[in-house]
Amino acid sequence: MNLAKFPRRGYVTAPTPIEPLPHLSKSLGGKVNLWMKRDDLLPGTAGGNKTRKLDFCIADALKQGADTVITCGAVQSNHCRLTLAWAVKEGMPCHLVLEERVKGSFKPEASGNNFLFDLLGVAGITVVPGGTNMMEAMQAVAERLRASGRKPYIIPGGASNPIGATGYVACAQETQEQLFHMGLAIDCMVVPSGSAGTHSGIVVGMRGCNANIPVVGINVSRTKEAQEQLVRKLSGETAERVGVRGGIPDDDVTCFGDYVGAGYSLPTEGMVEAVRLLASQEAVLLDPVYSGKAMAGCIDLVRKGYFPEGSNVLFLHTGGSPALYAYRDVLASGYDAERNG
Ligand SMILES: *Cc1c(COP(=O)(O)O)cnc(C)c1O
């Protein structure tokens, strides 16, 4: 694939590390070697996967002469935080449309990403009820801005269109190159699957390089069937954009819908266990909405024997740790401290 022909801003300055997770692997029985691709360490305020996608999306915005960015997400959206952060770097105002997917969940005084929207100097926030057509809501904001002389550019939720997903095609290439240098043959890659740009990009990048590395997506909001359909559609469109001949076979897309729990962003026992395990055993901060649930899925698949003994499994850490601070009540243990003096 010749990805160099697509405009990008150069936000991703170096490959993110691939690290072993020896303590976690051992505590899960030692039959599978777990590894982690640290996209939580990408550049951009507090890091995370949206930087790879925005690298291409914001380049497109500038190419089209935009001077203002509009995007959307949930009330604790990492994507909104990173879009705003890169817009700040580019000197562009950024407007956010936040969807209250859980009724009553938007609180102006909330911690986590919501607090960072304020610190980073968001130009405007519009809160809409769950189920709202987000593209229409963003177009309404764009109309208003155009009427006042601005040139707004709309980035879809999660930056998950073929332009944004190209960032994860590049990530798949980067990962294969690193694994070659490390002499590490992985048997499977596990990724969180939300608005689907990350999962789709990785699938297209693996197919485009003939890597023969299966990719497993762990859903954070949808059923298996609905998510697989979404990932197949975006993978097909992305493959066409980057020139992967023959498209993406349906079998390249596998999702697990068993780890969503009661719904998007709602805590599960598995998520709490995964967040606490990774922090206490590997000093890695996951997040409650995406990487925590995805790791809960990965841990369960290891326990169930889904990966053959001796497998090397690479988990993609997509970031999101600022949201931890908005979930303290469900994650904290309430430990006892000893007071001396
Ligand atoms: C957005 C996000 C994801 C999901 O990526 P998609 O491309 O939307 O599927 C995973 N983890 C974190 C921390 C995110 O912010």
Coordinates of C-alpha atoms and ligand atoms in Angstrom, one line a residue:
M1 CA 0.0 0.0 0.0
N2 CA 1.3 3.4 -0.9
L3 CA 0.0 5.4 2.1
A4 CA 2.4 8.3 1.5
K5 CA 0.1 9.7 -1.1
F6 CA -2.5 10.6 1.4
P7 CA -2.1 14.0 3.1
R8 CA -1.4 13.9 6.8
R9 CA -0.1 16.3 9.5
G10 CA 2.6 14.2 11.0
Y11 CA 1.1 13.9 14.5
V12 CA 2.5 10.4 14.8
T13 CA 6.2 11.0 15.1
A14 CA 7.5 7.5 16.1
P15 CA 6.2 4.0 16.4
T16 CA 4.4 3.3 19.7
P17 CA 6.1 0.6 21.9
I18 CA 5.2 -3.1 21.8
E19 CA 5.7 -4.4 25.3
P20 CA 5.3 -7.8 27.0
L21 CA 2.8 -8.3 29.8
P22 CA 4.7 -10.9 31.8
H23 CA 2.9 -10.6 35.2
L24 CA -0.6 -10.6 33.7
S25 CA 0.3 -13.6 31.4
K26 CA 1.6 -15.5 34.4
S27 CA -1.4 -14.8 36.6
L28 CA -3.7 -16.0 33.8
G29 CA -2.0 -19.4 33.9
G30 CA 1.1 -18.8 31.7
K31 CA -0.3 -20.6 28.7
V32 CA -0.5 -17.5 26.5
N33 CA 2.0 -14.7 26.1
L34 CA 0.2 -11.4 26.2
W35 CA 1.8 -8.3 24.5
M36 CA 0.6 -4.7 24.3
K37 CA 0.8 -2.1 21.5
R38 CA 0.9 1.1 23.4
D39 CA -1.2 3.5 21.4
D40 CA -2.2 5.1 24.7
L41 CA 1.2 6.7 24.4
L42 CA 0.6 8.4 21.1
P43 CA 1.2 12.2 21.0
G44 CA -1.8 14.5 21.6
T45 CA -3.2 15.6 25.0
A46 CA -3.2 12.4 27.2
G47 CA -2.7 10.2 24.1
G48 CA -4.9 7.5 22.5
N49 CA -6.0 6.1 19.2
K50 CA -7.8 9.2 17.7
T51 CA -4.5 10.9 17.1
R52 CA -3.7 8.4 14.2
K53 CA -7.1 9.1 12.6
L54 CA -7.0 12.9 13.1
D55 CA -3.6 13.0 11.5
F56 CA -5.3 12.3 8.2
C57 CA -8.7 14.0 9.0
I58 CA -7.3 17.3 10.0
A59 CA -5.0 17.3 7.0
D60 CA -8.1 16.9 4.8
A61 CA -9.8 19.8 6.7
L62 CA -6.9 22.1 6.0
K63 CA -6.6 21.0 2.4
Q64 CA -10.3 22.0 2.0
G65 CA -9.6 25.4 3.5
A66 CA -11.4 24.9 6.8
D67 CA -10.8 27.3 9.7
T68 CA -13.0 25.6 12.4
V69 CA -13.6 22.0 13.4
I70 CA -16.8 20.4 14.5
T71 CA -17.1 16.8 15.9
C72 CA -19.3 14.7 18.2
G73 CA -19.1 12.0 20.8
A74 CA -20.4 10.8 24.2
V75 CA -20.2 13.0 27.3
Q76 CA -16.7 11.6 28.2
S77 CA -15.5 11.3 24.7
N78 CA -11.8 10.7 24.2
H79 CA -12.3 11.5 20.5
C80 CA -13.7 14.9 21.4
R81 CA -10.8 15.6 23.7
L82 CA -8.2 14.7 21.1
T83 CA -10.0 16.5 18.2
L84 CA -10.1 19.6 20.4
A85 CA -6.4 19.2 21.4
W86 CA -5.2 18.9 17.8
A87 CA -7.4 21.8 16.7
V88 CA -5.8 23.9 19.5
K89 CA -2.4 22.9 18.1
E90 CA -3.5 24.0 14.6
G91 CA -4.9 27.3 15.9
M92 CA -8.5 26.4 15.0
P93 CA -11.6 26.7 17.2
C94 CA -13.4 23.4 17.9
H95 CA -17.1 22.9 18.6
L96 CA -18.4 19.7 20.2
V97 CA -21.8 18.1 20.0
L98 CA -22.1 15.7 22.9
E99 CA -24.7 12.8 22.9
E100 CA -26.2 12.0 26.3
R101 CA -26.3 8.3 25.6
V102 CA -27.1 7.6 29.2
K103 CA -29.9 9.9 30.4
G104 CA -28.7 12.6 32.8
S105 CA -25.0 11.7 32.3
F106 CA -23.8 15.1 31.1
K107 CA -22.7 17.1 34.1
P108 CA -20.8 20.4 33.4
E109 CA -18.8 19.9 36.6
A110 CA -17.8 16.3 35.7
S111 CA -14.1 15.2 35.9
G112 CA -12.2 13.3 33.2
N113 CA -12.4 14.3 29.6
N114 CA -15.3 16.7 30.3
F115 CA -13.0 18.7 32.6
L116 CA -10.4 18.7 29.8
F117 CA -12.8 20.1 27.3
D118 CA -12.9 23.2 29.5
L119 CA -9.2 23.4 30.1
L120 CA -8.4 23.0 26.4
G121 CA -10.7 26.0 25.6
V122 CA -13.5 24.4 23.7
A123 CA -15.3 27.0 21.5
G124 CA -18.8 25.6 22.1
I125 CA -20.5 22.5 23.5
T126 CA -24.0 21.4 22.4
V127 CA -25.6 18.6 24.4
V128 CA -28.2 16.4 22.6
P129 CA -30.3 13.5 23.9
G130 CA -29.3 9.9 23.1
G131 CA -30.5 8.6 19.8
T132 CA -30.2 12.1 18.1
N133 CA -28.9 12.0 14.5
M134 CA -25.4 13.3 15.2
M135 CA -24.6 14.3 11.6
E136 CA -27.7 16.5 11.5
A137 CA -26.9 18.0 14.8
M138 CA -23.3 18.9 13.6
Q139 CA -24.7 20.3 10.3
A140 CA -26.9 22.6 12.3
V141 CA -23.8 23.9 14.2
A142 CA -22.0 24.2 10.9
E143 CA -24.8 26.3 9.4
R144 CA -24.7 28.7 12.3
L145 CA -20.9 29.0 11.9
R146 CA -21.1 29.5 8.2
A147 CA -23.6 32.3 8.7
S148 CA -21.1 34.1 10.9
G149 CA -18.4 33.8 8.2
R150 CA -16.5 30.6 9.4
K151 CA -15.5 27.7 7.3
P152 CA -16.3 24.7 9.4
Y153 CA -15.2 21.1 8.7
I154 CA -17.2 18.2 10.2
I155 CA -15.3 15.2 11.5
P156 CA -17.7 12.2 12.1
G157 CA -17.9 10.4 15.5
G158 CA -14.7 8.7 16.3
A159 CA -13.1 10.0 13.1
S160 CA -14.4 6.7 11.7
N161 CA -14.6 7.2 8.0
P162 CA -12.2 5.9 5.4
I163 CA -9.9 9.0 5.8
G164 CA -9.6 8.4 9.6
A165 CA -9.3 4.6 9.3
T166 CA -6.3 5.1 7.1
G167 CA -4.4 5.9 10.3
Y168 CA -5.0 2.4 11.5
V169 CA -4.0 0.9 8.2
A170 CA -0.7 2.7 8.8
C171 CA -0.7 1.3 12.4
A172 CA -1.0 -2.3 11.1
Q173 CA 2.0 -1.7 8.8
E174 CA 4.0 -0.1 11.6
T175 CA 3.1 -3.1 13.9
Q176 CA 4.3 -5.6 11.4
E177 CA 7.6 -3.8 10.8
Q178 CA 8.2 -3.6 14.6
L179 CA 7.3 -7.3 15.1
F180 CA 9.8 -8.2 12.3
H181 CA 12.6 -6.2 14.1
M182 CA 11.7 -7.8 17.4
G183 CA 11.6 -11.3 15.8
L184 CA 8.2 -11.8 17.4
A185 CA 5.6 -13.7 15.5
I186 CA 2.1 -13.0 16.9
D187 CA -0.8 -15.3 16.4
C188 CA -3.6 -12.9 17.0
M189 CA -4.3 -9.2 17.6
V190 CA -7.1 -8.1 19.9
V191 CA -8.6 -4.6 19.4
P192 CA -11.5 -2.6 20.9
S193 CA -14.3 -2.1 18.4
G194 CA -16.4 1.0 18.8
S195 CA -17.1 3.4 16.0
A196 CA -15.1 0.8 14.0
G197 CA -12.3 2.9 12.4
T198 CA -9.6 1.3 14.5
H199 CA -10.8 -2.2 13.9
S200 CA -11.4 -1.7 10.2
G201 CA -8.0 0.0 9.6
I202 CA -6.1 -2.8 11.3
V203 CA -8.1 -5.5 9.3
V204 CA -7.3 -3.6 6.1
G205 CA -3.7 -3.1 7.0
M206 CA -3.2 -6.8 7.8
R207 CA -5.0 -7.9 4.6
G208 CA -3.1 -5.4 2.5
C209 CA 0.2 -6.7 3.7
N210 CA -0.8 -10.4 3.5
A211 CA 0.1 -10.7 7.1
N212 CA -2.2 -13.6 7.9
I213 CA -2.6 -12.4 11.4
P214 CA -6.2 -12.8 12.7
V215 CA -7.8 -9.8 14.3
V216 CA -10.4 -10.1 17.0
G217 CA -12.6 -7.1 17.9
I218 CA -14.2 -6.7 21.3
N219 CA -17.3 -4.6 21.1
V220 CA -18.0 -1.8 23.5
S221 CA -21.6 -1.0 22.5
R222 CA -23.2 -3.2 19.9
T223 CA -24.1 -6.9 19.4
K224 CA -21.8 -9.2 17.5
E225 CA -23.9 -9.1 14.3
A226 CA -24.4 -5.3 14.2
Q227 CA -20.7 -4.6 14.9
E228 CA -19.4 -7.1 12.3
Q229 CA -21.7 -5.4 9.7
L230 CA -20.4 -2.0 10.6
V231 CA -16.7 -3.1 10.5
R232 CA -17.2 -5.0 7.2
K233 CA -18.7 -1.9 5.6
L234 CA -16.0 0.5 6.7
S235 CA -13.3 -2.0 6.0
G236 CA -14.6 -2.4 2.4
E237 CA -14.6 1.4 1.9
T238 CA -11.2 1.8 3.5
A239 CA -9.7 -1.0 1.4
E240 CA -11.0 0.8 -1.7
R241 CA -9.4 4.1 -0.6
V242 CA -6.0 2.7 0.1
G243 CA -6.0 0.3 -2.9
V244 CA -6.2 -3.2 -1.4
R245 CA -7.2 -5.3 -4.4
G246 CA -10.0 -7.9 -4.0
G247 CA -11.5 -6.1 -1.0
I248 CA -11.9 -7.6 2.5
P249 CA -13.3 -11.2 2.9
D250 CA -16.1 -11.4 5.5
D251 CA -14.0 -13.9 7.5
D252 CA -11.4 -11.2 8.2
V253 CA -13.9 -9.5 10.6
T254 CA -14.6 -11.2 13.9
C255 CA -16.3 -9.4 16.8
F256 CA -17.3 -10.5 20.3
G257 CA -20.4 -8.8 21.7
D258 CA -20.3 -10.5 25.1
Y259 CA -18.4 -7.9 27.1
V260 CA -20.6 -4.8 26.6
G261 CA -22.6 -5.5 29.7
A262 CA -25.8 -3.3 30.2
G263 CA -24.6 -0.9 27.5
Y264 CA -22.1 1.6 26.2
S265 CA -20.1 3.2 29.0
L266 CA -21.9 1.3 31.8
P267 CA -19.4 -0.5 34.1
T268 CA -19.1 -4.3 34.1
E269 CA -17.4 -6.6 36.7
G270 CA -14.9 -7.8 34.1
M271 CA -14.0 -4.2 33.2
V272 CA -13.3 -3.4 36.9
E273 CA -11.2 -6.5 37.2
A274 CA -9.2 -5.7 34.0
V275 CA -8.6 -2.1 35.0
R276 CA -7.4 -3.1 38.5
L277 CA -5.3 -6.0 37.2
L278 CA -3.4 -4.0 34.5
A279 CA -2.7 -1.2 36.9
S280 CA -1.5 -3.3 39.8
Q281 CA 0.4 -6.0 37.8
E282 CA 1.7 -4.0 34.8
A283 CA 1.4 -0.4 35.8
V284 CA -0.7 0.3 32.8
L285 CA -3.8 2.5 33.0
L286 CA -6.7 1.3 30.9
D287 CA -10.1 3.1 30.7
P288 CA -13.6 2.1 31.8
V289 CA -15.4 2.5 28.5
Y290 CA -13.1 1.0 25.8
S291 CA -9.8 -0.6 26.7
G292 CA -11.1 -1.9 30.1
K293 CA -13.9 -3.8 28.5
A294 CA -11.8 -4.9 25.6
M295 CA -9.1 -6.2 28.0
A296 CA -11.9 -7.9 30.0
G297 CA -12.8 -9.7 26.8
C298 CA -9.2 -10.6 26.1
I299 CA -8.7 -12.0 29.6
D300 CA -11.9 -14.1 29.3
L301 CA -10.9 -15.5 26.0
V302 CA -7.5 -16.5 27.5
R303 CA -9.3 -18.2 30.4
K304 CA -11.7 -20.0 28.1
G305 CA -8.8 -21.4 26.0
Y306 CA -9.8 -19.5 22.9
F307 CA -6.1 -18.9 22.0
P308 CA -4.0 -22.2 21.6
E309 CA -1.3 -22.9 24.2
G310 CA 1.9 -20.9 23.5
S311 CA 0.2 -18.2 21.4
N312 CA 1.5 -14.7 21.3
V313 CA -1.4 -12.4 21.6
L314 CA -1.1 -8.7 20.9
F315 CA -3.6 -6.3 22.6
L316 CA -4.0 -2.9 21.2
H317 CA -4.2 -0.3 24.0
T318 CA -6.2 2.6 22.5
G319 CA -5.9 4.9 25.5
G320 CA -8.6 6.7 27.4
S321 CA -7.2 6.9 30.8
P322 CA -8.6 10.4 31.6
A323 CA -12.1 8.8 31.8
L324 CA -10.8 6.8 34.8
Y325 CA -11.2 9.9 37.0
A326 CA -14.9 10.1 36.2
Y327 CA -15.4 6.5 37.4
R328 CA -13.6 6.6 40.7
D329 CA -16.7 5.4 42.6
V330 CA -16.8 2.1 40.7
L331 CA -13.0 1.5 40.5
A332 CA -11.6 2.5 43.8
S333 CA -11.0 -0.3 46.4
G334 CA -11.5 1.9 49.5
Y335 CA -8.2 0.7 51.0
D336 CA -7.2 1.4 54.6
A337 CA -4.2 3.7 55.2
E338 CA -2.1 3.5 58.3
R339 CA -1.6 6.9 60.0
N340 CA 1.7 7.4 61.8
G341 CA 1.9 10.6 63.9
Ligands
LIG1 C1 -12.6 5.8 20.4 C2 -11.9 4.8 21.3 C3 -11.9 3.4 21.0 C4 -12.6 2.8 19.8 O1 -12.1 3.1 18.6 P1 -13.1 3.1 17.3 O2 -12.2 3.4 16.2 O3 -14.1 4.1 17.6 O4 -13.7 1.8 17.2 C5 -11.2 2.6 21.8 N1 -10.5 3.1 22.9 C6 -10.6 4.4 23.2 C7 -9.8 4.8 24.4 C8 -11.3 5.3 22.4 O5 -11.3 6.6 22.8

